[in-house]
PDB file of C-alpha atoms in Angstrom:
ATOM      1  CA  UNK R   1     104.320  81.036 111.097  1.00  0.00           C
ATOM      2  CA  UNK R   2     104.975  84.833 111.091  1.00  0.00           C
ATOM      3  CA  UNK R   3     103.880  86.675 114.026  1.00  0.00           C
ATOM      4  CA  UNK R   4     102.316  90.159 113.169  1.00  0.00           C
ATOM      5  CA  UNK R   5     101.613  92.124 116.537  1.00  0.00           C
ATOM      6  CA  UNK R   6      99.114  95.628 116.833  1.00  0.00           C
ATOM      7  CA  UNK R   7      99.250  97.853 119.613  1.00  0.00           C
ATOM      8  CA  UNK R   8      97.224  98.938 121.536  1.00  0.00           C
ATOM      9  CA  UNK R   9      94.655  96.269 121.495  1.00  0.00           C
ATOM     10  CA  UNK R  10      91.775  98.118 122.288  1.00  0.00           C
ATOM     11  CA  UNK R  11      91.616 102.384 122.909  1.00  0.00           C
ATOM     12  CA  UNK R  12      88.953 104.106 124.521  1.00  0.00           C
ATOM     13  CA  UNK R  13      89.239 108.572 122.919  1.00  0.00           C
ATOM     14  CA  UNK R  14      87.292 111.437 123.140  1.00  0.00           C
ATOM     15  CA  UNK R  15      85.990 112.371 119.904  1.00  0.00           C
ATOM     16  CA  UNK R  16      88.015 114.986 118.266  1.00  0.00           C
ATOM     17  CA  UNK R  17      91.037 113.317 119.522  1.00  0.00           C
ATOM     18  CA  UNK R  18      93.289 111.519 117.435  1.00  0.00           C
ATOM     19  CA  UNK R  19      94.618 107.744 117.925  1.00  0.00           C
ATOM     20  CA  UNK R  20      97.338 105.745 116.795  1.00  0.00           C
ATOM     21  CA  UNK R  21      97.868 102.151 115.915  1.00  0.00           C
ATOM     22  CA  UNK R  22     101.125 100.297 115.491  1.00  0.00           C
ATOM     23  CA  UNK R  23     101.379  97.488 113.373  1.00  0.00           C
ATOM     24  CA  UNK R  24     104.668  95.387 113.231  1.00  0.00           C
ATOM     25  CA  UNK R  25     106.065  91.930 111.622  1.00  0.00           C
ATOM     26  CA  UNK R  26     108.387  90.308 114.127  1.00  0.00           C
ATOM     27  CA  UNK R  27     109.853  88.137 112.620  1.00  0.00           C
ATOM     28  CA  UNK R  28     110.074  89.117 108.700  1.00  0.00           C
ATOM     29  CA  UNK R  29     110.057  92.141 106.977  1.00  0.00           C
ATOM     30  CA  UNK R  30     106.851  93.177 106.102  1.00  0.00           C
ATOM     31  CA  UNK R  31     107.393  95.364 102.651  1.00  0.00           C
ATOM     32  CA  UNK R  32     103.734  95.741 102.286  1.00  0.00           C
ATOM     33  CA  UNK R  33     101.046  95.971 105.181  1.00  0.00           C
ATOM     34  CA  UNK R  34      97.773  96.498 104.970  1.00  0.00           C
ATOM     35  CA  UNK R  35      94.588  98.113 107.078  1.00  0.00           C
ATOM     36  CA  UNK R  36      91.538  97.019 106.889  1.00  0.00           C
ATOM     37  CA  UNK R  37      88.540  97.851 109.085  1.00  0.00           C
ATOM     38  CA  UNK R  38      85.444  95.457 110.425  1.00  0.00           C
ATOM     39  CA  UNK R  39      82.589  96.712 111.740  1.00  0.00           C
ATOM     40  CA  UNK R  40      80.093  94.532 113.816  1.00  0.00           C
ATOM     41  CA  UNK R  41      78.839  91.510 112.405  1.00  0.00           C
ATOM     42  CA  UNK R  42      80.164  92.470 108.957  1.00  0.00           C
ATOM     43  CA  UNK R  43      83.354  91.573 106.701  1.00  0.00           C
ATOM     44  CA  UNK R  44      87.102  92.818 106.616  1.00  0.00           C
ATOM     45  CA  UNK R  45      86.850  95.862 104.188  1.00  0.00           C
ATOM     46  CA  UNK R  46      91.046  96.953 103.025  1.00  0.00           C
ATOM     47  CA  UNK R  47      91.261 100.809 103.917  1.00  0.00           C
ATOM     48  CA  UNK R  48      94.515 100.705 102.265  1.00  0.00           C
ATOM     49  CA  UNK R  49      98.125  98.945 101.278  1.00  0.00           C
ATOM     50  CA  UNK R  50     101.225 100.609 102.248  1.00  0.00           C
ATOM     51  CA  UNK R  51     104.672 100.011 100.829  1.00  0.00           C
ATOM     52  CA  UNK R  52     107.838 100.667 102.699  1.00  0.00           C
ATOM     53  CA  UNK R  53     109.184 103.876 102.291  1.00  0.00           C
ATOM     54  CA  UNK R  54     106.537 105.223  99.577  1.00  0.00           C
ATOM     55  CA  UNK R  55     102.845 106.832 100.069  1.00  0.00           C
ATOM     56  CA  UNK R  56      99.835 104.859 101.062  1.00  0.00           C
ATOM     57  CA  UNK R  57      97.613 103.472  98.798  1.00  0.00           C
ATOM     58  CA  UNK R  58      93.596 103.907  99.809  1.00  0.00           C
ATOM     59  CA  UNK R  59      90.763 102.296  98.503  1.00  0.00           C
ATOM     60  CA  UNK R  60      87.719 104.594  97.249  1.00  0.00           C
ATOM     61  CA  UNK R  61      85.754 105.899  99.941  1.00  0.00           C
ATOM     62  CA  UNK R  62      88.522 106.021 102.760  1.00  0.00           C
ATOM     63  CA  UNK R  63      89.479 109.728 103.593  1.00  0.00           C
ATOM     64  CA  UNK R  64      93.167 109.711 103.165  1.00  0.00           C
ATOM     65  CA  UNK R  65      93.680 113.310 105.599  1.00  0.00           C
ATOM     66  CA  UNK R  66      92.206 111.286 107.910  1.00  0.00           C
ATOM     67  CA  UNK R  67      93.305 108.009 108.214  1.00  0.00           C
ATOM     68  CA  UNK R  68      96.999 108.433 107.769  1.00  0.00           C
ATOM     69  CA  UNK R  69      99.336 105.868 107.065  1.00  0.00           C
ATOM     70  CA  UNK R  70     103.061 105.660 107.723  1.00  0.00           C
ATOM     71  CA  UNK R  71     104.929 102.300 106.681  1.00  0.00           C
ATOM     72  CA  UNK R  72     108.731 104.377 107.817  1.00  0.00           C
ATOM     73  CA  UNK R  73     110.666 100.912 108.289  1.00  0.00           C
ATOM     74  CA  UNK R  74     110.130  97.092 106.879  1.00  0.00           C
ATOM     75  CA  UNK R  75     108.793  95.956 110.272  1.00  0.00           C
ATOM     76  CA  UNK R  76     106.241  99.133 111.219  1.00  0.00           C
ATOM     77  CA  UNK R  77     103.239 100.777 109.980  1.00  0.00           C
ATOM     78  CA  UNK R  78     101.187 102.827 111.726  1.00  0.00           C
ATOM     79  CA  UNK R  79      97.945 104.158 110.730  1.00  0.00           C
ATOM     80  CA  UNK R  80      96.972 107.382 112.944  1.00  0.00           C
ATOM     81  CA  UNK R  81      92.718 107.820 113.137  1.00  0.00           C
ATOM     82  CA  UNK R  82      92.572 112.026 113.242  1.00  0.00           C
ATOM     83  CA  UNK R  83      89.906 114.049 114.369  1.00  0.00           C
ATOM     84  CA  UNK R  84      88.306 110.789 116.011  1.00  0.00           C
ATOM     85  CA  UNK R  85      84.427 111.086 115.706  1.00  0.00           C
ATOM     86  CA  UNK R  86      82.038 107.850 116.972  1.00  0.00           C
ATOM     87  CA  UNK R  87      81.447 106.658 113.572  1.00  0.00           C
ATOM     88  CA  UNK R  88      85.105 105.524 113.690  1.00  0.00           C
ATOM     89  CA  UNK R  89      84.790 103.053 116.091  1.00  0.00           C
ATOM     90  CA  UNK R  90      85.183  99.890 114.917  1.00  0.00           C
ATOM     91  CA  UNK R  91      88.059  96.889 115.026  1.00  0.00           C
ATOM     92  CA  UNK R  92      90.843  97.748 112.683  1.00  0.00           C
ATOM     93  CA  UNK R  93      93.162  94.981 111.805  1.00  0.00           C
ATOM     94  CA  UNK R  94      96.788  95.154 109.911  1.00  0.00           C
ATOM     95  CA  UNK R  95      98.576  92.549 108.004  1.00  0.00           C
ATOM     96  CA  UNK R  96     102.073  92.247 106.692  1.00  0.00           C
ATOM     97  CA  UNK R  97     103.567  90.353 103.852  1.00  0.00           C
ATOM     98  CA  UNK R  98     107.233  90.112 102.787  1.00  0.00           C
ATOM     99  CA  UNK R  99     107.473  91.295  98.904  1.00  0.00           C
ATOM    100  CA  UNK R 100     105.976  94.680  96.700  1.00  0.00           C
ATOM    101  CA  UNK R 101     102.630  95.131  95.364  1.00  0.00           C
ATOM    102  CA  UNK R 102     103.179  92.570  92.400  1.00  0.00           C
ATOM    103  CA  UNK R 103     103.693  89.497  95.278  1.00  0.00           C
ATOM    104  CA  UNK R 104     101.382  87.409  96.074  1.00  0.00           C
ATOM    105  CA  UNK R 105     103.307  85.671  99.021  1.00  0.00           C
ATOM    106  CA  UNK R 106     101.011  85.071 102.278  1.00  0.00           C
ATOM    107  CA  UNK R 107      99.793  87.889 104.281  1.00  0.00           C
ATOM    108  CA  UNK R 108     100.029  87.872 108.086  1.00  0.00           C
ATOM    109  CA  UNK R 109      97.143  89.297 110.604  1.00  0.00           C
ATOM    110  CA  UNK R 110      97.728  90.810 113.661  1.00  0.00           C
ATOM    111  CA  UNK R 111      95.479  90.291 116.392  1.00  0.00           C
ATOM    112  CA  UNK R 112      93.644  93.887 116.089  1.00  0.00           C
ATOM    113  CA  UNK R 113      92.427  96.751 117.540  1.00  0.00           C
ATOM    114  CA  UNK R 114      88.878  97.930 119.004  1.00  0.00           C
ATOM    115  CA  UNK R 115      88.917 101.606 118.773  1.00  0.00           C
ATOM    116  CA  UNK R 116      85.835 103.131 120.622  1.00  0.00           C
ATOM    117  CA  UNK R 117      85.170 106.622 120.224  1.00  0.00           C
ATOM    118  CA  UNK R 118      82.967 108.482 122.841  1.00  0.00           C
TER     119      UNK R 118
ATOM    120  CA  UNK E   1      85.880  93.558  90.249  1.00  0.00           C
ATOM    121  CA  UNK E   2      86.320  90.269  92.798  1.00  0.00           C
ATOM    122  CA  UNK E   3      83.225  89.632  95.015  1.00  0.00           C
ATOM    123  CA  UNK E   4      83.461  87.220  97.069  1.00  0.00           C
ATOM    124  CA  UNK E   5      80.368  85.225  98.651  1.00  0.00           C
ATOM    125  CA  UNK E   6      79.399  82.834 101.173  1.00  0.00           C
ATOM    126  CA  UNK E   7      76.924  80.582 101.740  1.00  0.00           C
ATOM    127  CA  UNK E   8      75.661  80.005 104.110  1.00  0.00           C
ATOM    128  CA  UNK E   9      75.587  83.399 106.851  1.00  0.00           C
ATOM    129  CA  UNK E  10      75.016  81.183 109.846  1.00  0.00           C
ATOM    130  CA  UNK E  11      74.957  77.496 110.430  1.00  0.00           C
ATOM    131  CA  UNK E  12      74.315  75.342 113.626  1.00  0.00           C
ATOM    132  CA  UNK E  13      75.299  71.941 114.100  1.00  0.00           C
ATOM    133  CA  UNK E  14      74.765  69.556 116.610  1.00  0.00           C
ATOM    134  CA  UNK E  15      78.637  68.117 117.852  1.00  0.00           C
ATOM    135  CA  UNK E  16      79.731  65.460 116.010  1.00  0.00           C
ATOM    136  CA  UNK E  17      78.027  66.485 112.346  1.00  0.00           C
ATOM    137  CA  UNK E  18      80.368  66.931 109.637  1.00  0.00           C
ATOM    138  CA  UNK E  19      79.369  70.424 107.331  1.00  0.00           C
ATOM    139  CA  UNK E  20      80.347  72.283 104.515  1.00  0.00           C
ATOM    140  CA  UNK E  21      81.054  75.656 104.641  1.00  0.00           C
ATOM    141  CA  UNK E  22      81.102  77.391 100.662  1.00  0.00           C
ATOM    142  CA  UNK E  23      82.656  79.840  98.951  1.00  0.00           C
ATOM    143  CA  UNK E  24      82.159  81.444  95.403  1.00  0.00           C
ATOM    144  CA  UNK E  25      84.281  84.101  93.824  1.00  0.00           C
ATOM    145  CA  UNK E  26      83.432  86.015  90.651  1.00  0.00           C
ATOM    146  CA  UNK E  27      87.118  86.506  89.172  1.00  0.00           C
ATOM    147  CA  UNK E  28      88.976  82.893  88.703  1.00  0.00           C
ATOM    148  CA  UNK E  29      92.163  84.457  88.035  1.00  0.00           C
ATOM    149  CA  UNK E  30      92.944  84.040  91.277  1.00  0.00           C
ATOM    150  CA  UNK E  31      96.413  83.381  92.767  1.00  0.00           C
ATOM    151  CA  UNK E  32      95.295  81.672  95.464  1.00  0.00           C
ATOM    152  CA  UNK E  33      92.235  81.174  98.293  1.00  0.00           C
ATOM    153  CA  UNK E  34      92.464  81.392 101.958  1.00  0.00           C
ATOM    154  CA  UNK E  35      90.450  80.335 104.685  1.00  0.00           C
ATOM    155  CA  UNK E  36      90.372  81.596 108.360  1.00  0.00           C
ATOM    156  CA  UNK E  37      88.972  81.507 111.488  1.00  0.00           C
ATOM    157  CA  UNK E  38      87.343  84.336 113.720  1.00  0.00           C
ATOM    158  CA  UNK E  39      86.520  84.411 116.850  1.00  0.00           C
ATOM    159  CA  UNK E  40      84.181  87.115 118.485  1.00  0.00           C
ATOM    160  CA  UNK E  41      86.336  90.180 119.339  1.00  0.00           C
ATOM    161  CA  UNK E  42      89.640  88.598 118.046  1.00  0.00           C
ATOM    162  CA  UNK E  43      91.580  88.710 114.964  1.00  0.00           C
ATOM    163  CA  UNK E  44      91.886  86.269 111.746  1.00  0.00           C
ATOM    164  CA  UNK E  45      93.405  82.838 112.065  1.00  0.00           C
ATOM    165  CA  UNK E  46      94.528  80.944 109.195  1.00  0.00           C
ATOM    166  CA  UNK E  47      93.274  78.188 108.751  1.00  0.00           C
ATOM    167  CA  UNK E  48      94.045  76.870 104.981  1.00  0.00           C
ATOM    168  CA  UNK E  49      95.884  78.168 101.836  1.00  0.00           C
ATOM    169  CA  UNK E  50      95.449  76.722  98.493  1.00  0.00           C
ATOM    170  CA  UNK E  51      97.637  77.953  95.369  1.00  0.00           C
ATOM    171  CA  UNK E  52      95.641  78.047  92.278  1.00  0.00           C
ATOM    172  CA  UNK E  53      97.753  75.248  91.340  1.00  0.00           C
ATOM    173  CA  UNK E  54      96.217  73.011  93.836  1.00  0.00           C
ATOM    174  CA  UNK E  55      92.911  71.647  94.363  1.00  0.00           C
ATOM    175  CA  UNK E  56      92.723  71.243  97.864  1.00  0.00           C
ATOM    176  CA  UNK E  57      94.469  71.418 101.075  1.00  0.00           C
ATOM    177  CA  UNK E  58      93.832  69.217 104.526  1.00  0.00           C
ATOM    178  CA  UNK E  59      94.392  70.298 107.595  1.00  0.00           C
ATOM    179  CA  UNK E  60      93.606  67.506 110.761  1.00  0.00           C
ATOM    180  CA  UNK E  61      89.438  67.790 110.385  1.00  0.00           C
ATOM    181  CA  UNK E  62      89.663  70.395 107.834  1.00  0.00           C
ATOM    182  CA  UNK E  63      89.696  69.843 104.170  1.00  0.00           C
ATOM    183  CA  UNK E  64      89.318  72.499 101.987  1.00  0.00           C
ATOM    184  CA  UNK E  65      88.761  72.330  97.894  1.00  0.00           C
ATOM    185  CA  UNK E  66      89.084  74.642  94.977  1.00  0.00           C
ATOM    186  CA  UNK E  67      87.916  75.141  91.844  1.00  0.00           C
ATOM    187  CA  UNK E  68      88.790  77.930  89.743  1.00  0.00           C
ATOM    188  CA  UNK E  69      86.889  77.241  86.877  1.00  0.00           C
ATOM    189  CA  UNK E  70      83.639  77.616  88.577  1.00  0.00           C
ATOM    190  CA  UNK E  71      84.795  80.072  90.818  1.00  0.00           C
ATOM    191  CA  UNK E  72      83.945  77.781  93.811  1.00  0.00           C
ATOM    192  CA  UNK E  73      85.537  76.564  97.310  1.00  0.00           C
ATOM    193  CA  UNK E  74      84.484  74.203 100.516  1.00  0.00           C
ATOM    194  CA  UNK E  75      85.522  73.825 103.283  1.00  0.00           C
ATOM    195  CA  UNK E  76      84.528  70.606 105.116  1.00  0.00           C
ATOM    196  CA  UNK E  77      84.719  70.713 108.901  1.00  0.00           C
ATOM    197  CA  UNK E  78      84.698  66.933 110.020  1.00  0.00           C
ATOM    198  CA  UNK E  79      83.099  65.835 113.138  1.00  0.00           C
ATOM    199  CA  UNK E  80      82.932  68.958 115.079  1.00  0.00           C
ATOM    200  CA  UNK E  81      82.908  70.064 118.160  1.00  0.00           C
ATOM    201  CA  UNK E  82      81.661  73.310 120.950  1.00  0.00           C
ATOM    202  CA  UNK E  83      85.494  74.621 119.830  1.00  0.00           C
ATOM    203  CA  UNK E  84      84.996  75.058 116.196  1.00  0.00           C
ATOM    204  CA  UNK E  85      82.262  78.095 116.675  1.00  0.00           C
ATOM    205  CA  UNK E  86      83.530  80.977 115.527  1.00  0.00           C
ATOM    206  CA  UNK E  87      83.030  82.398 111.979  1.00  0.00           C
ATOM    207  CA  UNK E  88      84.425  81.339 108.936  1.00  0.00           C
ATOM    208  CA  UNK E  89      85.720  83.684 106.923  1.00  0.00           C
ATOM    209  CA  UNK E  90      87.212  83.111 103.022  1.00  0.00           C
ATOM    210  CA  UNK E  91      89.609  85.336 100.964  1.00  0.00           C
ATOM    211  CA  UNK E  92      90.904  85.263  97.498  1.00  0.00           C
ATOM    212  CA  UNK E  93      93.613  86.841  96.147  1.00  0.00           C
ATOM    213  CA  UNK E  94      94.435  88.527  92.977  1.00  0.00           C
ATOM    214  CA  UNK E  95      93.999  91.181  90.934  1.00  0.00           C
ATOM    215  CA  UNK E  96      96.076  94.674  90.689  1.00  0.00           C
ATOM    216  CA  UNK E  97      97.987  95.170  93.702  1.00  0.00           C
ATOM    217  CA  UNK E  98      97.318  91.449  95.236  1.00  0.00           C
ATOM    218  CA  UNK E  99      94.792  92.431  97.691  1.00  0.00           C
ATOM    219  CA  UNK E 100      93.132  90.069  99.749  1.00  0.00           C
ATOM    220  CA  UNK E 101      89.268  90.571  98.883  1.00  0.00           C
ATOM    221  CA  UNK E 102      86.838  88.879 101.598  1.00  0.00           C
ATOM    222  CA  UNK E 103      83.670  86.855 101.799  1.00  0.00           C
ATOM    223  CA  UNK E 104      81.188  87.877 104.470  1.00  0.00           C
ATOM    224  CA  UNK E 105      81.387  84.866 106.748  1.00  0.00           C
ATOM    225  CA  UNK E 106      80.076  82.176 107.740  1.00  0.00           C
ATOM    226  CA  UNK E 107      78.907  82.223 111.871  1.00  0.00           C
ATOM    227  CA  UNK E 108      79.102  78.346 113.018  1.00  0.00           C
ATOM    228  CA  UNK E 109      77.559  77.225 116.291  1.00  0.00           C
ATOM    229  CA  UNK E 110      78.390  73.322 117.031  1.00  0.00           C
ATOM    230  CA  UNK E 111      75.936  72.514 120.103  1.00  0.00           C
ATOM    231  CA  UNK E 112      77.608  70.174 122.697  1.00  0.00           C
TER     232      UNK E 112
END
C-alpha cells in the first residue's frame, strides 16, 4: 500500500513557541492531505483538507492564523502549530490521497505526531 | 451532517471468542466505509474497505459487512487473540469534499 510518513514523531515546545509538522506521500502524489487531531481517549476530528497548490480548507472551530497549512508540492504538507499554548497538545495525524476534493479514492495515514506543549 | 457511532466503547474477550464490533452512520450516501486499527500512541491501520457497491469485505479473521440502507456495519473478529487489542476505529466517507468522518472507537481487550 502507500506509505504516508510525518515528521517529527513526537515534539516536546515551550509554549509560545511555534512547531512544525511535515507530512509526505512516498510513493504517490498526494493532491489532497488532510490534518486531523486526536486527543486522549477520543476520536480523529479533520482540522482541515489541503489541495496542492491552493489555500487550506478548515473545518468550523479550527483557528486558521494558527494552525497554518502549506500543501507547496504533490508529496508535502506541512501544518505549522503557532503561538504553541498547552491546550495544543495532542497527537495530530495527516493523510494523503491521490485525486481533488471531488475523489473519493483511499486516503493514506501517516504514523503521527505527539506534540506536547509545556 | 454524517455522525458516525459505535457500539460498543469497550469490549473484553477472553482469547479464542469470536465478537462483533458495530457501526452505524446517519447519511447512507456513502461512497464507501473503512475500518482500522489503533494502537495506543500509534497511528491508524487499515484494516478493511468496502465500496458502497459491496456488501462486505474479508480479510484472514476479519470480515466486515455493510449495509447502506440501514446505515449499519460489523465487523466480526474471529477467534481472537492478546494481538488484536487495540481500538477499533470506523470511517465513512462522503459528502462535500469526501472527508473521512469517524466513529469514536471501539477499545478491545482479548485476555490470554
Amino acid at each position: 500500500g502507500a506509505v504516508v510518513s510525518q515528521h517529527p514523531s513526537w515534539v516536546i515546545c515551550k509554549s509560545g513557541t511555534s512547531v512544525k509538522i511535515e507530512c509526505r506521500s512516498l510513493d504517490f502524489q498526494a493532491t489532497t492531505m488532510f490534518w486531523y487531531r486526536q486527543f486522549p481517549k477520543q476520536s480523529l476530528m479533520l482540522m482541515a483538507t489541503s489541495n496542492e497548490g491552493s489555500k487550506a480548507t478548515y473545518e468550523q472551530g479550527v483557528e486558521k492564523d494558527k494552525f497554518l497549512i502549506n500543501h507547496a508540492s504533490l508529496t508535502l504538507s506541512t501544518l505549522t502549530v503557532t503561538s504553541a499554548h498547552p491546550e495544543d497538545s495532542s497527537f495530530y495525524i495527516c493523510s494523503a490521497r491521490e485525486g481533488g476534493a471531488f475523489s473519493y479514492n483511499e486516503q493514506f495515514f501517516g504514523p503521527g505526531t505527539r506534540l506536547t506543549v509545556l | 451532517k454524517q455522525e458516525v457511532t459505535q457500539i460498543p466503547a469497550a469490549l473484553s474477550v477472553p482469547e479464542g471468542e469470536n465478537l462483533v464490533l458495530n457501526c452505524s452512520f446517519t447519511d447512507s450516501a456513502i461512497y464507501n466505509l473503512q475500518w482500522f486499527r489503533q494502537d495506543p500512541g500509534k497511528g491508524l491501520t487499515s484494516l478493511l474497505l468496502i465500496q458502497s457497491s459491496q456488501r462486505e469485505q474479508t480479510s484472514g479473521r476479519l470480515n466486515a459487512s455493510l449495509d447502506k440502507s440501514s446505515g449499519r456495519s460489523t465487523l466480526y473478529i474471529a477467534a481472537s487473540q492478546p494481538g488484536d487489542s487495540a481500538t477499533y476505529l470506523c470511517a465513512a466517507l462522503g459528502g462535500y469534499g469526501n472527508k473521512l468522518v469517524f466513529g469514536a472507537g471501539t477499545i478491545l481487550r482479548v485476555k490470554s
